[in-house]
C-alpha positions as a Markdown table, in Angstrom:
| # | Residue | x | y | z |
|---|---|---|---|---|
| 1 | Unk | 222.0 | -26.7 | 70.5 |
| 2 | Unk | 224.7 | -26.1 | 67.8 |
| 3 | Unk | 227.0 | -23.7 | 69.0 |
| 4 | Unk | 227.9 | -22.3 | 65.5 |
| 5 | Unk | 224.7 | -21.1 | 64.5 |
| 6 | Unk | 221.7 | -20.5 | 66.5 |
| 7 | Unk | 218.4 | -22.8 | 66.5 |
| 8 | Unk | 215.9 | -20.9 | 65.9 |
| 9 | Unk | 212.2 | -22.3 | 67.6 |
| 10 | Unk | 209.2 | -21.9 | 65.1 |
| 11 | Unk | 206.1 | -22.3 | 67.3 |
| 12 | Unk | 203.0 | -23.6 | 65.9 |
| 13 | Unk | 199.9 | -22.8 | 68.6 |
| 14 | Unk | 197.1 | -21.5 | 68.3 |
| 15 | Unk | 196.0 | -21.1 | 71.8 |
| 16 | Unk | 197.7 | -17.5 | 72.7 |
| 17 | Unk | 197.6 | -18.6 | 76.8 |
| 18 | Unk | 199.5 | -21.3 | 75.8 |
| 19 | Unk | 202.3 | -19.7 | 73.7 |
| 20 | Unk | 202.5 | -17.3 | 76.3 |
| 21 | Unk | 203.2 | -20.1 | 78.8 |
| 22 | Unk | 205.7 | -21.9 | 76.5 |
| 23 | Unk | 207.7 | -18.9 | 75.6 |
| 24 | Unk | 207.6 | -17.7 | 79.4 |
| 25 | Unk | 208.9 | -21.4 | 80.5 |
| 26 | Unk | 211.5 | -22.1 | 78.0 |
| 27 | Unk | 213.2 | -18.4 | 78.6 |
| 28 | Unk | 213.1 | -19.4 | 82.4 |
| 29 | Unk | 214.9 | -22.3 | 81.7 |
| 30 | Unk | 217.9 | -20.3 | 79.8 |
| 31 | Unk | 216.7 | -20.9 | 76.3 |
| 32 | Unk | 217.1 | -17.5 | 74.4 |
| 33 | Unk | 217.1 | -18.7 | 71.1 |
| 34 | Unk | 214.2 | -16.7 | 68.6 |
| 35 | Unk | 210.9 | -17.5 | 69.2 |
| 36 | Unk | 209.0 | -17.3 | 65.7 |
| 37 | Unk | 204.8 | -18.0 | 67.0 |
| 38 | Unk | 202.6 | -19.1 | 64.5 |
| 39 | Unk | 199.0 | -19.3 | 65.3 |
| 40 | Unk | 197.9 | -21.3 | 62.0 |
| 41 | Unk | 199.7 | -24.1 | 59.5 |
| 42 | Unk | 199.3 | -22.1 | 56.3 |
| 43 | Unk | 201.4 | -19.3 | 57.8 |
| 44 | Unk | 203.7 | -21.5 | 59.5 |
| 45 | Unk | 203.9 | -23.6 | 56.6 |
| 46 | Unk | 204.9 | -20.7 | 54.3 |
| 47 | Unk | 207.5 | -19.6 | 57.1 |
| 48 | Unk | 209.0 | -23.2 | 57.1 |
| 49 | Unk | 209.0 | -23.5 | 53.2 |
| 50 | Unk | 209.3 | -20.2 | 51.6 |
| 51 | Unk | 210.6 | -17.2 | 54.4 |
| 52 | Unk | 214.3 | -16.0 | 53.9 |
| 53 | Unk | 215.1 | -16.7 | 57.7 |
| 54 | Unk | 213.0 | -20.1 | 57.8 |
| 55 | Unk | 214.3 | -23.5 | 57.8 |
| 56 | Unk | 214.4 | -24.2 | 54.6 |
| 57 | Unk | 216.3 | -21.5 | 53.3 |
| 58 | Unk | 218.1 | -20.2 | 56.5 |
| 59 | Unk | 219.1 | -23.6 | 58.4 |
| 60 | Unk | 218.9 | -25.3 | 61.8 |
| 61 | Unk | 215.3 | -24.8 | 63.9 |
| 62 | Unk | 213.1 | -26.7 | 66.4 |
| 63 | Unk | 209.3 | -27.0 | 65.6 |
| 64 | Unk | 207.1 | -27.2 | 68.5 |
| 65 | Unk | 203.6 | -28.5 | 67.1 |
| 66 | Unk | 200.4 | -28.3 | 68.5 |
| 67 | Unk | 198.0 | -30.8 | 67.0 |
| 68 | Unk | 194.7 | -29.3 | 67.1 |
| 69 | Unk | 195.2 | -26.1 | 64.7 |
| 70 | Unk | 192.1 | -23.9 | 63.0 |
| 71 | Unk | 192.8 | -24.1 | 59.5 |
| 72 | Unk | 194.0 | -27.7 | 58.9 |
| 73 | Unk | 195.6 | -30.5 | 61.4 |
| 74 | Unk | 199.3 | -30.8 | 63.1 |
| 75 | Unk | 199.6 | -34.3 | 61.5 |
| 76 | Unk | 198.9 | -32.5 | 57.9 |
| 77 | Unk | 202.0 | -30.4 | 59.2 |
| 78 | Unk | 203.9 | -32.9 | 60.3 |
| 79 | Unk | 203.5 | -35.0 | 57.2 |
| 80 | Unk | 204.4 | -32.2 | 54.9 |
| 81 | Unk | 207.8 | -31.4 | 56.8 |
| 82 | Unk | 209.0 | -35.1 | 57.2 |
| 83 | Unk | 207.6 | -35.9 | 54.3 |
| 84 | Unk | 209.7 | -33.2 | 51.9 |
| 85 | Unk | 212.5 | -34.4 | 50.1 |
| 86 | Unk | 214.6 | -31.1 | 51.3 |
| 87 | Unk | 216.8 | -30.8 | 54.4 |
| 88 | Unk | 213.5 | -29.9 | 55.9 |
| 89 | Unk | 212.8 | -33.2 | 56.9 |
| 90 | Unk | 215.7 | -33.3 | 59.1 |
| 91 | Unk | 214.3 | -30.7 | 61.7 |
| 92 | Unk | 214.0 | -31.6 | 64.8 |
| 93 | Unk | 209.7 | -31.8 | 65.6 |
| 94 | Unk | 208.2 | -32.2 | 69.3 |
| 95 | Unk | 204.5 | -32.5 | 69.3 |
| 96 | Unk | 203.0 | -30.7 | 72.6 |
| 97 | Unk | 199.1 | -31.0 | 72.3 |
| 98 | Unk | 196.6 | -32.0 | 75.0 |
| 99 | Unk | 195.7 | -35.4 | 72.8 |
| 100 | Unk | 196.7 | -38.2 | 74.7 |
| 101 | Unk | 194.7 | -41.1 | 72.3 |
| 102 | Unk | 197.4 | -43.6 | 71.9 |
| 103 | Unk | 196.8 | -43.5 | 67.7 |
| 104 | Unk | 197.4 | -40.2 | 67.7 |
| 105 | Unk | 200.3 | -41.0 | 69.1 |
| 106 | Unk | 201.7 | -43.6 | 67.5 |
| 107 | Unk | 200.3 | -42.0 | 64.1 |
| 108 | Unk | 202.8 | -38.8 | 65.4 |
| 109 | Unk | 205.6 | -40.8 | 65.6 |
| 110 | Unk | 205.1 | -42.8 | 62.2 |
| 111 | Unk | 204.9 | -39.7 | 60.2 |
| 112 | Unk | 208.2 | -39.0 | 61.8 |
| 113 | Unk | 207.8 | -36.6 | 65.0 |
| 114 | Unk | 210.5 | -36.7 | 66.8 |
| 115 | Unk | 209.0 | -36.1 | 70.7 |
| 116 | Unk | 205.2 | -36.5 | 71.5 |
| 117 | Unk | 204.1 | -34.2 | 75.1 |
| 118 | Unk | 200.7 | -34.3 | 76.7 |
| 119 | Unk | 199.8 | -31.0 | 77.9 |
| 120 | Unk | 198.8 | -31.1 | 81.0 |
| 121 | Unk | 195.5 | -29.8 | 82.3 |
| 122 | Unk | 196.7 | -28.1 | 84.9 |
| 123 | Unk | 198.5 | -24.9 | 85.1 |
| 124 | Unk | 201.7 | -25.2 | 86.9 |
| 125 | Unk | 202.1 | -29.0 | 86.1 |
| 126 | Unk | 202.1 | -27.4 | 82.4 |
| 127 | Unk | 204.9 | -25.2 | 83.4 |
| 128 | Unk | 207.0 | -27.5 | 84.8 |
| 129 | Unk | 206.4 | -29.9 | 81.5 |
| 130 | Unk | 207.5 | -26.9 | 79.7 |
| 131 | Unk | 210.2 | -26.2 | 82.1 |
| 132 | Unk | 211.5 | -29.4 | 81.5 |
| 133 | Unk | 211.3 | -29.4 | 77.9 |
| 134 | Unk | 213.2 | -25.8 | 77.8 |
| 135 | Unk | 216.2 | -28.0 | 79.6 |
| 136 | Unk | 215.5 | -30.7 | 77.3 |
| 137 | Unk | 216.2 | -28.4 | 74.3 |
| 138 | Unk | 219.4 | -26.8 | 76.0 |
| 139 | Unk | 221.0 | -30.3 | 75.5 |
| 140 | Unk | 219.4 | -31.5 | 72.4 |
| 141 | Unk | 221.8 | -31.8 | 69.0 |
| 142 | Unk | 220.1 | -30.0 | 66.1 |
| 143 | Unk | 221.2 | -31.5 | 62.4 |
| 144 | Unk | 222.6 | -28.8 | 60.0 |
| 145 | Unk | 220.2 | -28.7 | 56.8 |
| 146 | Unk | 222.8 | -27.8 | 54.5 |
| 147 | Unk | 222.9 | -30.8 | 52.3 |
């Protein structure tokens, strides 16, 4: 990620098992960037938009997006963030949700995501996705938001 400031990772799941398992799995593989969990849109949404040290205000992060949220969709989320006119738009979002319906899908990647990852069922087949994805991030380019 960009070397001259750190990418911060705002986490949008509700399920706490599964948090725990993504956090757990992207430290293991090297990832130390923060780790900002959200367990609804409306907070993660104001974090996002309004907080001092979000994205929108504080620069570069990575939004991992689960789809299936208590208080209003991931794709409700997703079309707000790509849909902004700030540098908001730019950030980087991977969708990791246990929907594999092919709409959803594609709908995902219309509204702009940038990645789209089944969760698996199983445990450790969901580590190792997450794993994978932990690697994935260490080599990923983040824009800059500054405009």
């Amino acid at each position: 990620m960009n070397a001259h400031q750190s990418v911060s990772i705002v986490m949008i799941e509700d399920d706490e098992g599964h948090a725990r398992l993504i956090e757990k799995n992207i430290r293991r593989a090297g990832i130390m960037n923060d780790i900002r969990h959200f367990t609804d849109g409306t907070s993660a949404l104001d974090f996002i938009f309004n907080d001092s040290s979000g994205p929108h205000l504080n620069g570069p992060a990575l939004i991992l997006l689960d789809l299936n949220l208590p208080d209003m969709s991931g794709t409700d989320i997703l079309a707000r963030i790509k849909g902004t006119d700030g540098p908001v738009r730019r950030t980087p979002v991977v969708v990791l949700t246990t929907t594999d319906d092919a709409r959803e899908i594609q709908r995902c990647y219309d509204l702009g995501a940038n990645v789209y990852i089944t969760k698996p069922v199983n445990y450790e087949n969901f580590a190792q996705a997450i794993r994978q994805l932990g690697l994935f991030l260490s080599v990923i380019q983040v824009p800059d938001l500054g405009e």
